[in-house]
PDB file of C-alpha atoms in Angstrom:
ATOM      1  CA  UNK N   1       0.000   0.000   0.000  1.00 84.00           C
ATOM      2  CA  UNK N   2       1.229   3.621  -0.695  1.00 90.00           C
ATOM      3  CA  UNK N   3      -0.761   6.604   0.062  1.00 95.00           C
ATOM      4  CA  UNK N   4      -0.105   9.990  -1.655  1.00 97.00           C
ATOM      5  CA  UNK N   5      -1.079  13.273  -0.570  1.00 97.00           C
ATOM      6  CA  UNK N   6      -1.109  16.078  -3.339  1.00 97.00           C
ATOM      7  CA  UNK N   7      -0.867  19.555  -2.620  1.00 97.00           C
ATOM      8  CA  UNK N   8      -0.148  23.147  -4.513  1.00 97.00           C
ATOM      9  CA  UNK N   9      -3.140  23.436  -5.980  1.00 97.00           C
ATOM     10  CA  UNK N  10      -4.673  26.914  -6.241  1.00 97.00           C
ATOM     11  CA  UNK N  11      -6.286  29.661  -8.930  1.00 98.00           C
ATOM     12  CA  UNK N  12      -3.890  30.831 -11.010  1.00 98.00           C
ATOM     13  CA  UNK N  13      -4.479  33.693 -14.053  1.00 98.00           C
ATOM     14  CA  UNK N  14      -3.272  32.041 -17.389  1.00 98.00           C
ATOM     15  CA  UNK N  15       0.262  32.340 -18.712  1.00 98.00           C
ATOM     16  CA  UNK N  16       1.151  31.886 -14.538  1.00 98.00           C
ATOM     17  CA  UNK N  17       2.406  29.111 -13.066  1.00 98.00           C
ATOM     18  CA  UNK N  18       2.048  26.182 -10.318  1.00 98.00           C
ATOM     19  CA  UNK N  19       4.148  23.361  -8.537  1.00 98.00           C
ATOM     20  CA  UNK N  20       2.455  20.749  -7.413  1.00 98.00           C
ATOM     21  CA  UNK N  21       4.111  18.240  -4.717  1.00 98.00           C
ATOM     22  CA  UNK N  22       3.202  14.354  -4.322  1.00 98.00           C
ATOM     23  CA  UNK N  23       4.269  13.104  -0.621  1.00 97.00           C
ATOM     24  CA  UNK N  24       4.392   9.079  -0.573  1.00 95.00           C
ATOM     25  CA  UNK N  25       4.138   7.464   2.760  1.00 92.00           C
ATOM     26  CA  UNK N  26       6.385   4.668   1.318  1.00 88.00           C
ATOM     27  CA  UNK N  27       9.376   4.655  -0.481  1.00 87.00           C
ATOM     28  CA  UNK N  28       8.833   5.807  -4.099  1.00 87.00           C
ATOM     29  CA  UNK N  29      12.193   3.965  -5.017  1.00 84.00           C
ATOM     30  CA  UNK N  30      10.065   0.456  -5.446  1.00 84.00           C
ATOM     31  CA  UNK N  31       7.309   2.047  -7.829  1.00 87.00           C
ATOM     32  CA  UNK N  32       7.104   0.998 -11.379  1.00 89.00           C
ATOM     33  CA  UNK N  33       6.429   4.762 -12.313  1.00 94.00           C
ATOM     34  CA  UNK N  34       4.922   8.262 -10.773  1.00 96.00           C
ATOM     35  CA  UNK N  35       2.615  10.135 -12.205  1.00 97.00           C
ATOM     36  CA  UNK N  36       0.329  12.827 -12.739  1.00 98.00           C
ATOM     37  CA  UNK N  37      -3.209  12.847 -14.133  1.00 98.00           C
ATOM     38  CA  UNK N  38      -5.838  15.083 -14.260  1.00 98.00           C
ATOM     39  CA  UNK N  39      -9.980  15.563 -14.538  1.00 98.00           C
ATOM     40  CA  UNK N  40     -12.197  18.099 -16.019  1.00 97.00           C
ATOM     41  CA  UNK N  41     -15.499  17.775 -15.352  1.00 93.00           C
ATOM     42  CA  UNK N  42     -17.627  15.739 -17.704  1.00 94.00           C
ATOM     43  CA  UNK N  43     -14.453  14.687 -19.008  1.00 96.00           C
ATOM     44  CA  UNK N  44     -11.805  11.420 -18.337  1.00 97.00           C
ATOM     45  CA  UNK N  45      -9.152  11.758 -16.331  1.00 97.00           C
ATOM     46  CA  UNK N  46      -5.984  11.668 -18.198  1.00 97.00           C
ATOM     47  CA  UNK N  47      -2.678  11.565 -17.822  1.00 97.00           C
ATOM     48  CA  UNK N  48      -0.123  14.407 -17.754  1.00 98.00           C
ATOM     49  CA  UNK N  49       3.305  13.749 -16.871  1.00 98.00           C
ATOM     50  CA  UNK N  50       5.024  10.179 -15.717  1.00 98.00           C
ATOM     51  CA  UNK N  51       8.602   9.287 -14.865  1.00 97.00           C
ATOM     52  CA  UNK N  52       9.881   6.005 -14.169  1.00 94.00           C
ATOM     53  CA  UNK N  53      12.437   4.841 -11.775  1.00 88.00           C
ATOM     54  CA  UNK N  54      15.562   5.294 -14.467  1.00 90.00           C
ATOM     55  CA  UNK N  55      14.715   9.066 -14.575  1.00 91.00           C
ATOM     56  CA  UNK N  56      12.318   8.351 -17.956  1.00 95.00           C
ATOM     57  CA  UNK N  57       9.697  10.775 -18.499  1.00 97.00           C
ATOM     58  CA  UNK N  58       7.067  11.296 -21.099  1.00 96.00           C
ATOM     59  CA  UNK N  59       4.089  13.840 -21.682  1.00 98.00           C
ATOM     60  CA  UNK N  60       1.326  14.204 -24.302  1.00 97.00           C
ATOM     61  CA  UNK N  61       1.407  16.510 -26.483  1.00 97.00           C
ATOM     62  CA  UNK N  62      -1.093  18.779 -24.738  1.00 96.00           C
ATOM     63  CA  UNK N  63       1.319  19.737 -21.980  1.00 97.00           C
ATOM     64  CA  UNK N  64       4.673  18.508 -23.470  1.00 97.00           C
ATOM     65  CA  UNK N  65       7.142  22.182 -23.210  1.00 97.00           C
ATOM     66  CA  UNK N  66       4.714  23.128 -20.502  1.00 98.00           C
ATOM     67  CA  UNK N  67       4.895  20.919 -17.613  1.00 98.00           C
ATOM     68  CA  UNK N  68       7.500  18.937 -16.278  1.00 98.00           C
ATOM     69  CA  UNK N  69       7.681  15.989 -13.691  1.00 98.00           C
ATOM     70  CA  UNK N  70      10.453  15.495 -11.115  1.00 97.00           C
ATOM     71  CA  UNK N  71      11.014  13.502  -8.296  1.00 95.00           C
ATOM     72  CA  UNK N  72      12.967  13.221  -5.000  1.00 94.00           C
ATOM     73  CA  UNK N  73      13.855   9.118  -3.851  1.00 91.00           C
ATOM     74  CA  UNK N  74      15.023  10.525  -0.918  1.00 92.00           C
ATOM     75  CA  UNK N  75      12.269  11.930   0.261  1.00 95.00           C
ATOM     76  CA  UNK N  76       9.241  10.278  -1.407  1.00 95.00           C
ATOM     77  CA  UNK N  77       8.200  13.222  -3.436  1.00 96.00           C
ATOM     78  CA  UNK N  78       6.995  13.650  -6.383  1.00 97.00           C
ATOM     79  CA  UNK N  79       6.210  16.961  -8.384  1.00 98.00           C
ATOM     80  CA  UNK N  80       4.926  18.690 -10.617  1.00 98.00           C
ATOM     81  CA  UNK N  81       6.044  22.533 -12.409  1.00 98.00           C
ATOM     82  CA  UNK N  82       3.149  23.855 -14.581  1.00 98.00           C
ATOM     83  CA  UNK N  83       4.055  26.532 -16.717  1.00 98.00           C
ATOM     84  CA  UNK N  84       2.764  28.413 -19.185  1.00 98.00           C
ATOM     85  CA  UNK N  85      -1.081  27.456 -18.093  1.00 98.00           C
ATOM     86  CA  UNK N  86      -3.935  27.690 -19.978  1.00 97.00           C
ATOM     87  CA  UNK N  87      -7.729  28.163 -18.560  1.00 97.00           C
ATOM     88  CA  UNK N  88      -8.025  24.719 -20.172  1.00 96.00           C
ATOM     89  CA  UNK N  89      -5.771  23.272 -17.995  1.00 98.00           C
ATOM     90  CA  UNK N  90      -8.333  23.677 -15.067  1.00 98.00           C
ATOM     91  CA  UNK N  91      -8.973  20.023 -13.463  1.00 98.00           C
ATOM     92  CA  UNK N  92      -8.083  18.209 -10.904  1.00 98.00           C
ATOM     93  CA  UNK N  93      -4.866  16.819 -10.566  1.00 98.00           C
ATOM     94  CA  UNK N  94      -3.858  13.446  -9.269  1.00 98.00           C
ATOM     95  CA  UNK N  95      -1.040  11.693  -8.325  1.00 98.00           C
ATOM     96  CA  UNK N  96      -0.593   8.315  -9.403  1.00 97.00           C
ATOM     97  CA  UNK N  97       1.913   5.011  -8.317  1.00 96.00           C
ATOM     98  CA  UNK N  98       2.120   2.194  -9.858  1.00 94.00           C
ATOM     99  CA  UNK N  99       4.006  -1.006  -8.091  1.00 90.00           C
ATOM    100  CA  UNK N 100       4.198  -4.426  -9.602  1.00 89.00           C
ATOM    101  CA  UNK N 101       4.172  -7.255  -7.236  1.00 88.00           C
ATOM    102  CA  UNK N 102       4.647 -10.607  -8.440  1.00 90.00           C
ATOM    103  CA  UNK N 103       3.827  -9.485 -12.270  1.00 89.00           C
ATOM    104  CA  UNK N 104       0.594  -7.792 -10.780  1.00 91.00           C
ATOM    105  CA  UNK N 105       0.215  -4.433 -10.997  1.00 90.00           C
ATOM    106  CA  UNK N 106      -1.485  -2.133  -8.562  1.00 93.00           C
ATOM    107  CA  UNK N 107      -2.390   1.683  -9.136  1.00 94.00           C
ATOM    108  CA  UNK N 108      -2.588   4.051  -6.138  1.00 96.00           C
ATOM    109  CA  UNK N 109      -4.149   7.529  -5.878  1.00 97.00           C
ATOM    110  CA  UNK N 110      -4.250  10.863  -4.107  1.00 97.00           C
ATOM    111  CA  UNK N 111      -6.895  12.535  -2.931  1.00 97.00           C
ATOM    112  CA  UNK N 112      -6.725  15.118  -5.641  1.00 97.00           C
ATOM    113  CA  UNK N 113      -5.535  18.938  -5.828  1.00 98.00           C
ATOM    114  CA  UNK N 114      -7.907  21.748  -7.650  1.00 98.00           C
ATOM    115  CA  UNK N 115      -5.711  23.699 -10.460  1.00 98.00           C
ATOM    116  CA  UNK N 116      -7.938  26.229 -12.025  1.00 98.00           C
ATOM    117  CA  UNK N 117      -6.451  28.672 -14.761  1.00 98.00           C
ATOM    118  CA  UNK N 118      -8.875  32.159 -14.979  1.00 97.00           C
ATOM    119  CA  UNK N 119      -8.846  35.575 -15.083  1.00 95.00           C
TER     120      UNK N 119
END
């Protein structure tokens, strides 16, 4: 089990920027990946940013240049820079770990941090 606790949400006007931080209350070191995701409403949640233990990262296009995804082994953080940020950025954001026990993998989730991009 791993539970995650997201913070750094906020309102932010667009062009500004945000860091959101991912605290793990296990080691992050025996994760498969970290991750962000994010929800609009009436829409799926979706992912934004993932690294994997070897440093790896990838983004989709949408926030690729924009956002970027770090992490801390040390002290079971993850994060999360938002730049640049768009009023359709506004969602939730998630954090995300993924461990892999015995070939099984498990997904575990935060409780969720509000981002919303306006004017």
């Amino acid at each position: 089990q791993v539970q995650l606790v997201e913070s750094g949400g906020g309102l932010v006007q667009p062009g500004g920027s945000l860091r959101l931080s991912c605290a793990a209350s296990r080691s992050i070191l025996s994760t498969r990946a970290m991750g962000w995701y994010r929800q609009a409403p009436g829409k799926q949640r979706e992912l934004v940013a993932r690294i994997f233990g070897d440093g790896t990262t990838n983004y989709p296009d949408s926030v690729k240049g924009r956002f970027t995804i770090s992490r801390v082994n040390a002290k079971n953080m993850v994060y999360l820079q938002l730049n640049s940020l768009k009023p359709e950025d506004t969602a939730v954001y998630y954090c995300n770990a993924v461990k892999v026990v015995a070939g099984i993998a498990s997904d575990y989730w935060g409780q969720g941090t509000q981002v919303t991009v306006s004017s």
